[in-house]
Coordinates of C-alpha atoms and ligand atoms in Angstrom, one line a residue:
M1 CA 94.8 111.5 80.4
T2 CA 95.4 108.1 81.9
H3 CA 93.2 105.4 80.6
S4 CA 93.0 102.9 83.5
P5 CA 92.4 99.4 82.4
L6 CA 88.7 98.6 82.5
I7 CA 87.8 98.3 86.1
T8 CA 85.9 95.1 86.7
S9 CA 84.0 94.2 90.0
D10 CA 86.9 92.0 91.1
A11 CA 89.3 95.1 91.4
T12 CA 90.5 95.3 95.0
L13 CA 89.9 98.0 97.5
T14 CA 91.6 99.0 100.6
I15 CA 90.3 101.6 103.1
V16 CA 93.2 103.3 105.0
T17 CA 92.1 104.9 108.3
P18 CA 94.3 106.7 111.0
V19 CA 93.1 105.9 114.5
Y20 CA 94.2 107.9 117.5
N21 CA 92.0 107.2 120.7
E22 CA 88.8 106.5 118.8
S23 CA 87.5 103.7 120.9
E24 CA 84.2 105.4 121.2
T25 CA 83.5 105.3 117.5
L26 CA 85.4 102.4 116.1
V27 CA 82.8 99.7 116.3
Q28 CA 80.1 102.0 114.9
F29 CA 82.6 103.1 112.2
F30 CA 83.3 99.6 111.1
E31 CA 79.8 98.6 110.9
R32 CA 78.8 101.4 108.7
L33 CA 81.8 100.9 106.5
K34 CA 81.3 97.2 106.2
W35 CA 77.6 97.7 105.2
V36 CA 78.7 100.3 102.3
M37 CA 81.8 98.2 101.1
D38 CA 79.7 94.9 101.0
E39 CA 77.3 96.8 98.8
T40 CA 80.0 97.8 96.3
G41 CA 80.6 94.2 95.3
H42 CA 84.4 94.7 95.2
P43 CA 86.7 92.5 97.3
W44 CA 87.7 95.0 100.2
T45 CA 90.1 95.2 103.2
V46 CA 90.4 97.8 105.9
L47 CA 93.7 99.0 107.1
F48 CA 93.7 100.5 110.4
V49 CA 96.7 102.5 111.3
D50 CA 96.9 103.0 115.0
D51 CA 98.8 106.3 115.8
G52 CA 99.9 105.6 119.4
S53 CA 96.4 105.5 121.0
E54 CA 96.4 105.5 124.7
D55 CA 92.8 104.0 125.0
D56 CA 91.6 100.7 124.1
S57 CA 91.4 101.3 120.3
V58 CA 94.0 98.6 119.4
A59 CA 92.2 95.9 121.5
L60 CA 88.9 96.9 119.8
I61 CA 90.4 96.6 116.3
E62 CA 92.0 93.2 117.3
S63 CA 88.8 91.8 118.6
L64 CA 87.0 92.9 115.2
Q65 CA 89.8 91.3 113.4
S66 CA 89.4 88.0 115.3
Q67 CA 85.8 87.9 114.5
G68 CA 87.0 87.2 111.0
H69 CA 86.6 90.5 109.4
P70 CA 89.0 91.6 106.5
I71 CA 91.0 93.8 108.8
E72 CA 94.7 94.5 108.7
L73 CA 96.3 96.5 111.6
I74 CA 99.5 98.6 111.7
V75 CA 100.4 99.9 115.3
L76 CA 102.9 102.6 115.2
S77 CA 105.4 102.9 118.0
R78 CA 104.0 106.2 119.3
N79 CA 101.8 109.0 118.1
F80 CA 103.4 110.4 115.0
G81 CA 100.4 112.6 113.8
K82 CA 97.6 111.8 111.3
E83 CA 99.7 112.7 108.2
L84 CA 102.4 110.1 109.0
A85 CA 99.7 107.6 110.2
M86 CA 98.2 107.9 106.7
T87 CA 101.6 107.6 105.0
A88 CA 102.3 104.4 106.9
G89 CA 98.9 103.1 105.8
L90 CA 99.4 104.0 102.1
D91 CA 103.1 102.6 102.0
H92 CA 101.6 99.1 103.1
C93 CA 98.7 98.9 100.5
D94 CA 98.4 96.6 97.5
A95 CA 95.0 97.3 96.1
D96 CA 93.7 98.6 92.9
A97 CA 92.4 101.7 94.6
V98 CA 92.7 103.0 98.1
I99 CA 90.2 105.0 100.1
V100 CA 91.6 107.4 102.9
I101 CA 88.9 108.1 105.5
D102 CA 88.8 109.4 109.1
S103 CA 87.8 106.8 111.8
D104 CA 85.7 109.3 113.8
L105 CA 82.7 109.1 111.4
Q106 CA 83.0 112.7 110.3
D107 CA 83.7 111.4 106.7
P108 CA 80.6 109.4 105.9
P109 CA 81.2 106.0 104.5
E110 CA 78.1 106.3 102.3
V111 CA 80.0 108.8 100.1
I112 CA 82.4 105.9 99.0
P113 CA 80.1 104.6 96.1
S114 CA 80.3 108.0 94.4
L115 CA 84.0 108.1 94.8
L116 CA 84.1 104.6 93.1
A117 CA 81.8 105.8 90.4
N118 CA 84.2 108.6 89.4
W119 CA 87.3 106.3 89.5
R120 CA 85.4 103.9 87.2
E121 CA 85.1 106.8 84.8
G122 CA 88.9 107.1 84.8
F123 CA 89.8 109.6 87.6
D124 CA 92.9 108.8 89.6
V125 CA 92.2 111.1 92.6
V126 CA 88.6 111.6 93.8
Y127 CA 88.4 113.9 96.6
A128 CA 85.3 114.6 98.7
Q129 CA 84.7 118.4 99.2
R130 CA 82.7 119.5 102.3
E131 CA 79.4 121.2 101.5
R132 CA 78.6 122.4 104.8
R133 CA 80.3 122.0 108.2
E134 CA 77.8 120.8 110.8
G135 CA 78.5 121.5 114.4
E136 CA 81.7 123.6 113.8
S137 CA 82.0 127.0 115.2
W138 CA 82.1 130.0 112.8
M139 CA 85.6 130.5 114.1
K140 CA 86.8 127.2 112.8
R141 CA 84.9 127.8 109.5
F142 CA 86.4 131.3 109.2
T143 CA 90.1 130.3 109.9
A144 CA 89.7 127.3 107.5
A145 CA 88.4 129.5 104.7
A146 CA 91.1 132.1 105.3
F147 CA 93.8 129.5 105.2
Y148 CA 92.7 127.9 102.0
R149 CA 92.4 131.4 100.2
T150 CA 95.7 132.5 101.5
I151 CA 97.6 129.3 100.5
N152 CA 96.1 129.4 97.1
L153 CA 97.0 133.0 96.6
I154 CA 100.7 132.4 97.3
S155 CA 101.4 128.8 96.3
R156 CA 101.8 127.3 92.8
T157 CA 100.3 123.9 93.8
P158 CA 96.6 124.6 93.9
I159 CA 94.9 123.1 97.1
P160 CA 91.1 122.6 96.7
V161 CA 89.1 124.5 99.1
D162 CA 87.0 122.7 101.9
T163 CA 88.7 119.4 101.2
G164 CA 90.1 117.1 103.9
D165 CA 92.0 113.8 103.4
F166 CA 88.9 111.8 102.5
R167 CA 89.6 110.6 99.0
L168 CA 90.0 107.7 96.6
L169 CA 93.5 107.1 95.0
S170 CA 94.2 104.8 92.1
R171 CA 97.1 102.4 92.4
Q172 CA 99.1 104.8 90.1
A173 CA 98.2 107.8 92.3
Y174 CA 99.0 106.2 95.7
Q175 CA 102.2 104.7 94.5
S176 CA 103.3 108.0 93.0
L177 CA 102.5 109.6 96.4
G178 CA 104.7 106.9 98.0
L179 CA 107.7 108.4 96.2
L180 CA 107.4 111.7 98.2
R181 CA 109.4 111.0 101.4
E182 CA 109.6 114.5 102.8
R183 CA 109.2 114.7 106.7
N184 CA 106.9 117.8 106.7
R185 CA 104.1 116.1 105.1
F186 CA 101.2 118.4 104.2
M187 CA 99.2 115.8 102.8
K188 CA 96.4 118.0 101.2
G189 CA 99.3 119.6 99.2
L190 CA 101.1 116.4 98.4
F191 CA 97.8 114.8 97.1
S192 CA 97.3 117.7 94.8
W193 CA 101.0 118.0 93.8
I194 CA 101.2 114.4 92.2
G195 CA 98.7 115.6 89.6
F196 CA 96.9 112.9 87.4
R197 CA 93.2 113.2 86.8
Q198 CA 91.6 114.6 89.8
K199 CA 88.0 115.3 90.6
G200 CA 86.1 116.7 93.5
I201 CA 82.7 115.7 94.6
R202 CA 80.4 117.5 97.2
Y203 CA 79.2 115.9 100.5
V204 CA 78.0 117.2 103.8
R205 CA 80.4 116.8 106.6
E206 CA 79.0 115.3 109.8
Q207 CA 79.5 116.1 113.5
R208 CA 82.0 113.9 115.4
F209 CA 80.0 110.8 116.3
A210 CA 81.9 110.9 119.7
G211 CA 85.0 112.1 121.3
T212 CA 86.7 115.3 120.7
S213 CA 88.8 116.7 117.8
K214 CA 92.5 116.3 118.3
F215 CA 93.3 119.6 116.5
S216 CA 93.3 122.5 118.8
Y217 CA 93.6 126.1 117.2
W218 CA 97.3 126.1 118.3
R219 CA 97.8 122.8 116.4
L220 CA 95.9 124.0 113.4
W221 CA 98.0 127.3 113.3
N222 CA 101.2 125.2 113.3
F223 CA 99.6 123.0 110.6
A224 CA 99.0 126.2 108.6
I225 CA 102.6 127.2 108.9
D226 CA 103.7 123.7 107.8
G227 CA 101.4 124.0 104.8
V228 CA 102.7 127.3 103.8
T229 CA 106.4 126.6 104.3
S230 CA 106.4 123.2 102.6
F231 CA 104.7 124.4 99.5
T232 CA 106.0 127.9 98.7
T233 CA 108.9 130.0 99.2
A234 CA 106.9 133.1 98.8
P235 CA 107.3 134.3 102.4
L236 CA 111.1 134.4 101.7
R237 CA 110.4 136.7 98.9
M238 CA 107.9 138.6 100.9
A239 CA 110.8 139.3 103.4
T240 CA 113.0 140.6 100.7
Y241 CA 110.3 142.9 99.4
L242 CA 109.6 144.2 103.0
G243 CA 113.3 144.9 103.3
L244 CA 113.5 146.6 100.0
F245 CA 110.4 148.7 100.6
S246 CA 111.6 149.9 104.1
A247 CA 115.0 150.7 102.6
A248 CA 113.5 152.8 99.9
M249 CA 111.1 154.5 102.5
A250 CA 114.3 155.3 104.5
L251 CA 116.0 156.7 101.5
I252 CA 113.1 159.0 100.6
Y253 CA 113.0 160.1 104.2
A254 CA 116.8 160.8 104.3
L255 CA 116.5 162.9 101.2
W256 CA 113.6 164.9 102.8
V257 CA 115.8 165.4 106.0
I258 CA 118.6 166.8 103.8
I259 CA 116.5 169.2 101.9
K260 CA 114.7 170.2 104.9
T261 CA 117.9 171.1 106.7
L262 CA 119.3 172.9 103.9
F263 CA 116.4 175.1 103.0
I264 CA 114.3 175.4 106.4
G265 CA 117.0 174.4 109.0
E266 CA 116.6 171.8 111.7
S267 CA 115.3 173.2 114.9
V268 CA 114.1 170.2 117.0
P269 CA 116.3 167.1 117.3
G270 CA 114.5 164.2 115.5
Y271 CA 114.3 161.8 118.5
P272 CA 110.8 160.5 117.9
S273 CA 111.3 159.8 114.1
L274 CA 114.6 158.1 114.9
M275 CA 112.8 155.7 117.5
V276 CA 110.2 154.9 114.9
V277 CA 112.6 154.1 112.2
I278 CA 114.8 152.1 114.5
L279 CA 111.8 150.2 115.8
F280 CA 110.4 149.6 112.4
L281 CA 113.6 148.3 110.9
G282 CA 114.3 146.1 114.0
G283 CA 110.8 144.5 113.4
V284 CA 111.3 144.0 109.8
Q285 CA 114.7 142.2 110.4
L286 CA 113.3 140.0 113.2
V287 CA 110.3 139.0 111.0
S288 CA 112.7 138.1 108.2
I289 CA 115.1 136.2 110.3
G290 CA 112.1 134.3 111.7
I291 CA 110.9 133.3 108.2
I292 CA 114.4 132.2 107.2
G293 CA 114.6 130.2 110.4
E294 CA 111.3 128.5 109.5
Y295 CA 112.9 127.2 106.2
L296 CA 116.2 126.4 107.9
G297 CA 114.5 124.3 110.5
R298 CA 112.7 122.3 107.8
L299 CA 116.0 121.8 105.9
F300 CA 117.4 120.5 109.2
E301 CA 114.6 118.2 109.7
E302 CA 114.9 116.8 106.3
S303 CA 118.7 116.5 106.3
K304 CA 118.5 114.0 109.3
Q305 CA 116.9 111.5 107.0
R306 CA 115.1 109.7 109.7
P307 CA 112.4 107.2 108.9
L308 CA 109.0 108.9 108.8
Y309 CA 107.4 106.5 111.3
L310 CA 108.2 103.3 113.2
I311 CA 105.9 100.3 113.4
R312 CA 105.5 98.3 116.7
H313 CA 103.6 95.6 115.2
H314 CA 101.7 94.8 111.9
R315 CA 99.0 92.2 111.8
L316 CA 97.7 91.0 108.5
I317 CA 94.2 89.7 107.9
G318 CA 93.5 86.6 109.9
E319 CA 96.7 86.5 111.8
D320 CA 96.7 85.6 115.4
A321 CA 97.5 88.1 118.0
D322 CA 100.3 86.1 119.6
K323 CA 101.9 85.3 116.3
S324 CA 102.6 88.9 115.3
A325 CA 106.3 89.6 116.1
D326 CA 107.1 92.9 117.6
Q327 CA 109.7 93.9 115.0
P328 CA 110.5 97.5 114.3
E329 CA 110.0 98.2 110.5
A330 CA 110.5 101.5 108.8
Ligands
UDP401 N1 94.4 111.2 114.1 C1 95.5 110.5 114.2 N2 96.6 111.1 114.9 C2 96.7 112.2 115.5 C3 95.4 113.0 115.4 C4 94.3 112.4 114.8 O1 95.6 109.4 113.5 O2 97.5 112.6 116.1 C5 93.2 110.6 113.4 C6 91.9 110.5 114.2 O3 91.8 109.3 114.8 C7 90.8 110.6 113.1 C8 91.5 111.6 112.1 O4 92.9 111.5 112.3 O5 90.5 109.5 112.5 C9 91.0 113.1 112.3 O6 91.2 113.6 113.5 P1 90.3 114.5 114.2 O7 88.8 114.0 114.2 O8 90.9 114.8 115.5 O9 90.5 115.9 113.3 P2 89.5 116.8 112.7 O10 88.3 116.0 112.1 O11 89.0 117.7 113.7 O12 90.1 117.5 111.6
MG402 MG1 87.4 114.5 113.0

């Protein structure tokens, strides 16, 4: 149990929020966030991480910034994906606690005070769990549920059900997270892997305020594969068991064929059964090679040791637009 030093009202907070083509919601998002944050009484800043937006999201954030709001902006050199955008944000934080929130208003900023209340009680990671998914099809609800049940069945790092990335991290928690530099970042898993004192609180997830979700089923499926392969090697073992099982079945079948030929005699050439066995084994082998390939591919990605993201520019609070140099930063 970590006893955080007594948290006073001058403890600083940073809100990290990834932005990818959110110009329709940004102003509304900031207004609601500002209202909530001012109420908390803590000094706060918002760190927007633009993940290569093609719309005028950056211009909107810059104009909010020049109105004198406590806004910091990191613009990535291209679209790196939400997980890496969040990582870039967390890497550049220096606050007593960080809150990660989506900028599309699906994570209601009004939940933040209860995240803070649990932090004050000594929790290092306070995650928000969805009570109900408004405006999401049963298909999406079903696939999400199936995913969490499966990954928790086969992985040793428990991943809380119905939890997104909306959460509060203490300084100790987010700095520890920063030590994990793998490329395939399944953030929900990493958040859980670091440990510390964690707690979930319930909230009702809202519909997107505007715009559309950037996660198609295909993208979600690939996301699920990343989740499984970066947190467990169980599929590799499954391939082994599948191979062992089919080998055992083949052995039993071979014994049966020998006994049958000896005592009854073979009348019909066993073409159909031969086909079945060959096709079955071929299938098992291809699946197993595919699974090994998934892990090998990940190994390859990691071995290149590339930086996780590149920054086009970084504007601190109160900085002028023309002063910020366009220097790459890892
Ligand atoms: N996002 C991002 N990069 C991407 C896709 C999404 O930074 O490539 C951001 C997006 O702006 C939003 C959050 O991640 O703040 C969640 O995205 P989205 O609403 O599309 O996902 P969903 O809510 O459907 O899971
Ligand atoms: Mg969303």
